[in-house]
Coordinates of C-alpha atoms in Angstrom, one line a residue:
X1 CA -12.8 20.2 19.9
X2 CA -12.4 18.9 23.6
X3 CA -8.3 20.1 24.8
X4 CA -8.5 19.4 28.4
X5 CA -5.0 19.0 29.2
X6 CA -2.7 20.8 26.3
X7 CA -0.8 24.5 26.4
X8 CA -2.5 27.0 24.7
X9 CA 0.5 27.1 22.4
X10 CA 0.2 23.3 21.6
X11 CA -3.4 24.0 21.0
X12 CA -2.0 26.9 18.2
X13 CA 0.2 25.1 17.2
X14 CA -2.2 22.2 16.5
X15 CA -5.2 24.4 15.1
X16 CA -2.0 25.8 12.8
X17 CA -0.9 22.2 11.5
X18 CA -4.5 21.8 10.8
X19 CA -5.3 24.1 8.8
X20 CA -2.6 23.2 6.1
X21 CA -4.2 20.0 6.3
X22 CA -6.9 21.8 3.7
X23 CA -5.1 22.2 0.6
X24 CA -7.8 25.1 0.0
X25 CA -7.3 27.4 2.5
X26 CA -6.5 31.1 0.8
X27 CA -3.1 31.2 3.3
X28 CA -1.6 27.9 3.2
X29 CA 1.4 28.8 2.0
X30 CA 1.7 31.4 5.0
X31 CA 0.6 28.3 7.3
X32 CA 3.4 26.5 6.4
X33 CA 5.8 28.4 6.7
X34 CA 5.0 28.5 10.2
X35 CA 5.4 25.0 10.9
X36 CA 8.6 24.4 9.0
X37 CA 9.7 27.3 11.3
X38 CA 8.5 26.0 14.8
X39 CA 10.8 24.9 17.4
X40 CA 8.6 21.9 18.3
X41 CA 8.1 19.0 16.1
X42 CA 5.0 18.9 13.9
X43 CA 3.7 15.7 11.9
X44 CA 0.6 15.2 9.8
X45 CA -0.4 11.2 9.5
X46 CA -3.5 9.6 8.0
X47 CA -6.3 7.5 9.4
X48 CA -4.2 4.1 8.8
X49 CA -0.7 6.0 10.7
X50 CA 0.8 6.8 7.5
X51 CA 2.8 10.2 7.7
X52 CA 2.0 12.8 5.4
X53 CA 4.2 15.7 6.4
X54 CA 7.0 15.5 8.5
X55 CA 8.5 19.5 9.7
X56 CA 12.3 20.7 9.8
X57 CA 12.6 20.7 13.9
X58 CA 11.1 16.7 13.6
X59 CA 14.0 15.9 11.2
X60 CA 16.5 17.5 13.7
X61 CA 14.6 15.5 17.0
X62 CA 14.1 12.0 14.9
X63 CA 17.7 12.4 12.2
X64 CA 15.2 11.5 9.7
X65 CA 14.5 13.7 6.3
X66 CA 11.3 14.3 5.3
X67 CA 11.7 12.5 2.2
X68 CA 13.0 9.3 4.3
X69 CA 10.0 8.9 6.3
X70 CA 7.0 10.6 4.0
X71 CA 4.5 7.8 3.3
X72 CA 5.8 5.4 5.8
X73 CA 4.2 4.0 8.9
X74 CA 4.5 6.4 12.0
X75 CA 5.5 3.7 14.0
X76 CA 9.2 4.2 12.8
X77 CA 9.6 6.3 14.8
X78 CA 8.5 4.6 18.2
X79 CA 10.8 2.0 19.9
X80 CA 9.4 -1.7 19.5
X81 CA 7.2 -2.0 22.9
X82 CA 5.2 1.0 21.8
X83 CA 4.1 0.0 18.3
X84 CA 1.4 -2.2 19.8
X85 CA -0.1 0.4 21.8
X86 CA -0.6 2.6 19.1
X87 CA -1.9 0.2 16.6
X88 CA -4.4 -0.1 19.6
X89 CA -5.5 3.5 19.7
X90 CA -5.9 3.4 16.4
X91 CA -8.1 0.6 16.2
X92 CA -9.9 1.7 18.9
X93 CA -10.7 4.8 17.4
X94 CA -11.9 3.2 14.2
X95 CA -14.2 0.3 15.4
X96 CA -15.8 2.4 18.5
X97 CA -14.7 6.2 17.7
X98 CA -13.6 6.9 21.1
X99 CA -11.1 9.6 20.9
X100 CA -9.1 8.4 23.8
X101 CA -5.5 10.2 22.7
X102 CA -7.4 13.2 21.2
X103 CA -6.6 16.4 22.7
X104 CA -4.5 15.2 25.3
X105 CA -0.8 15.8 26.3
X106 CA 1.3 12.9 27.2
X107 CA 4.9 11.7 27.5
X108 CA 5.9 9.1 25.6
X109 CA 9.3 8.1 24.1
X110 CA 10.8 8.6 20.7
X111 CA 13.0 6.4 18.8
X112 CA 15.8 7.9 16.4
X113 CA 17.3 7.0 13.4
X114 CA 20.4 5.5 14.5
X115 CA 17.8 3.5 17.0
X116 CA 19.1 6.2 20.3
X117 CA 15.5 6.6 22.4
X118 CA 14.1 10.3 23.7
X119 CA 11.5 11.5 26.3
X120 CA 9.1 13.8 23.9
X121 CA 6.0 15.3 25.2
X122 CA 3.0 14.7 22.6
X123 CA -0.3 16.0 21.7
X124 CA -2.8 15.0 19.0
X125 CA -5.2 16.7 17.3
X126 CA -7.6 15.8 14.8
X127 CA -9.2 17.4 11.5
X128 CA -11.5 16.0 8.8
X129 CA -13.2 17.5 6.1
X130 CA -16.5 16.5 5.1
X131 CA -16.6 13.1 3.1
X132 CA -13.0 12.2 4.0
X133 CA -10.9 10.6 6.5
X134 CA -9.0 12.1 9.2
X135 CA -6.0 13.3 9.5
X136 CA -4.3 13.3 12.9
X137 CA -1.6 15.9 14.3
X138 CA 1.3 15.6 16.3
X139 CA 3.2 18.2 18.4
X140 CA 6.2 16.9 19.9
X141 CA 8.1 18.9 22.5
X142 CA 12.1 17.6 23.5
X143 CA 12.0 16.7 27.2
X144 CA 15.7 15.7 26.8
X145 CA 16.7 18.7 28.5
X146 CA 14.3 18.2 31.7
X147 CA 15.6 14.6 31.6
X148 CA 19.0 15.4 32.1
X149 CA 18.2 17.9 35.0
X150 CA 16.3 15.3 36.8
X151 CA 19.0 13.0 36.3
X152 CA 21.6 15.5 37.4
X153 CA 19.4 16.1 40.5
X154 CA 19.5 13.0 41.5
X155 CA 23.3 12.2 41.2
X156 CA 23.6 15.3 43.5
X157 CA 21.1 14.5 45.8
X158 CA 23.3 11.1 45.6
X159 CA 26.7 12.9 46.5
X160 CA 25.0 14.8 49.5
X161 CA 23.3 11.6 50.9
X162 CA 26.8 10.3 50.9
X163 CA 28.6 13.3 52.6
X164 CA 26.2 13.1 55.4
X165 CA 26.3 9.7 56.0
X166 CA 30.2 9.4 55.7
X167 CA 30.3 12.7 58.0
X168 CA 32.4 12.2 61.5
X169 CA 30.0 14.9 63.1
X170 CA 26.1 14.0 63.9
X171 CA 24.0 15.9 60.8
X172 CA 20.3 16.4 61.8
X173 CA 17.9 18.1 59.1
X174 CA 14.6 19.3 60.8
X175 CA 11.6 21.2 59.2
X176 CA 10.2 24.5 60.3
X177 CA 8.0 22.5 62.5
X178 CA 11.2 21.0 64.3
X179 CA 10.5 17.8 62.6
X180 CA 13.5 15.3 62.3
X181 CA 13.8 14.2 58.5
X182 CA 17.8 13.3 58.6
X183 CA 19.3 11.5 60.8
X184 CA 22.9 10.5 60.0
X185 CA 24.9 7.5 61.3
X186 CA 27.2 9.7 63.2
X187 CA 23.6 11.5 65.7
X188 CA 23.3 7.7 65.9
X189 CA 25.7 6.4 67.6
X190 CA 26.0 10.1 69.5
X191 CA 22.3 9.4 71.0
X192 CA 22.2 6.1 70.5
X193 CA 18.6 6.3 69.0
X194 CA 18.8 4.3 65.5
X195 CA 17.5 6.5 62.6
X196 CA 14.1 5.0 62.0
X197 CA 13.3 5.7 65.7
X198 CA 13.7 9.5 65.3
X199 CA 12.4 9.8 62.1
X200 CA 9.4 11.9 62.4
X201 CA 9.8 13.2 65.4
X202 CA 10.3 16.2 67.2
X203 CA 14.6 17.6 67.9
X204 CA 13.2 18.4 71.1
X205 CA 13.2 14.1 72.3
X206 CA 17.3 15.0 71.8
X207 CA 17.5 17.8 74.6
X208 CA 17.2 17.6 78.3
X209 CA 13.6 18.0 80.1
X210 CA 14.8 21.8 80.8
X211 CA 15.3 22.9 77.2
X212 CA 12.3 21.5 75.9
X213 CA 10.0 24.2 75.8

């Protein structure tokens, strides 16, 4: 199996989920008592999207039980405008065999029980058995944490933009190359250059001829 763009421990984690996919494997039980213990989600759905098994840290990411979602459509647990798109893959899959979501890491969101969306990171495997459909594998990794740092980043980014452009004193940010990149409202009216004509430039257009060099 192709796995151009997953971790090695998504691809374990995967090959792990599909082996307990085949009920006669001599260590199944030993299998799944590694996915009920994983820290990333792990669901097992059919050929038609129906799940089959549904791990402990997926019931803590979705606030579904096992037994609530067990032999339902997958698509419960997608928001609305992404049901489509996986019917899609799906069908795809089925009428041409193109493997388009196989073995490929993507972000995607997650809708709870209480209807509350998530960013998740998902990758799919795929196992079949000879004379039998397939069974598809999810791993779903939380990216609610990295959310709320980007969004965190941001808003302080936000406050320090502010600062400098309320500032009463001129605030000039330059790169190792003396290249301007911030220019605030204050160095404009102090050199009466506007902002988008510095931009870019060299500190040393600010300085006299003799302290150019």
């Amino acid at each position: 199996m192709d796995w151009p763009r997953s971790s090695e421990s998504e691809r374990r984690q995967v090959g792990t989920a599909e082996r307990i996919a085949r009920p006669d494997q001599s260590n199944a039980d030993w299998l799944r008592a590694v996915v009920d213990t994983a820290v990333d989600g792990v669901i097992l759905i059919d050929a038609r999207g129906t799940i089959l098994m549904f791990n402990p840290a997926c019931e803590g990411l979705f606030g579904y039980s096992a037994d609530e979602v067990i032999g339902r459509n997958v698509k419960v647990l997608m928001p609305p405008s992404y049901r489509d798109a996986h019917d899609g893959y799906l069908h795809n899959y089925h009428t041409t065999g193109d493997r388009k979501i196989i073995g490929i890491g993507r972000e995607v969101v997650g809708q709870r029980k209480d209807g509350s969306t998530f960013l998740m990171h998902l990758s799919v495997g795929e196992t079949k058995r000879a004379g039998e459909e397939s069974i598809f594998v999810g791993i779903i990794h939380d990216l609610t944490g990295r959310e709320r740092v980007e969004r965190e980043l941001r808003e302080s980014a936000a406050r320090l933009r502010a600062v400098v452009d309320t500032a009463v004193d001129g605030v000039i940010l330059i790169d190792s190359d003396g290249i301007i990149l911030k220019f605030n409202p204050a160095c404009e009216s102090l050199f009466k250059y506007h902002a988008d004509e510095v931009l870019g430039e060299n500190v040393r257009m600010l300085m006299p001829e003799p302290y150019r060099s």
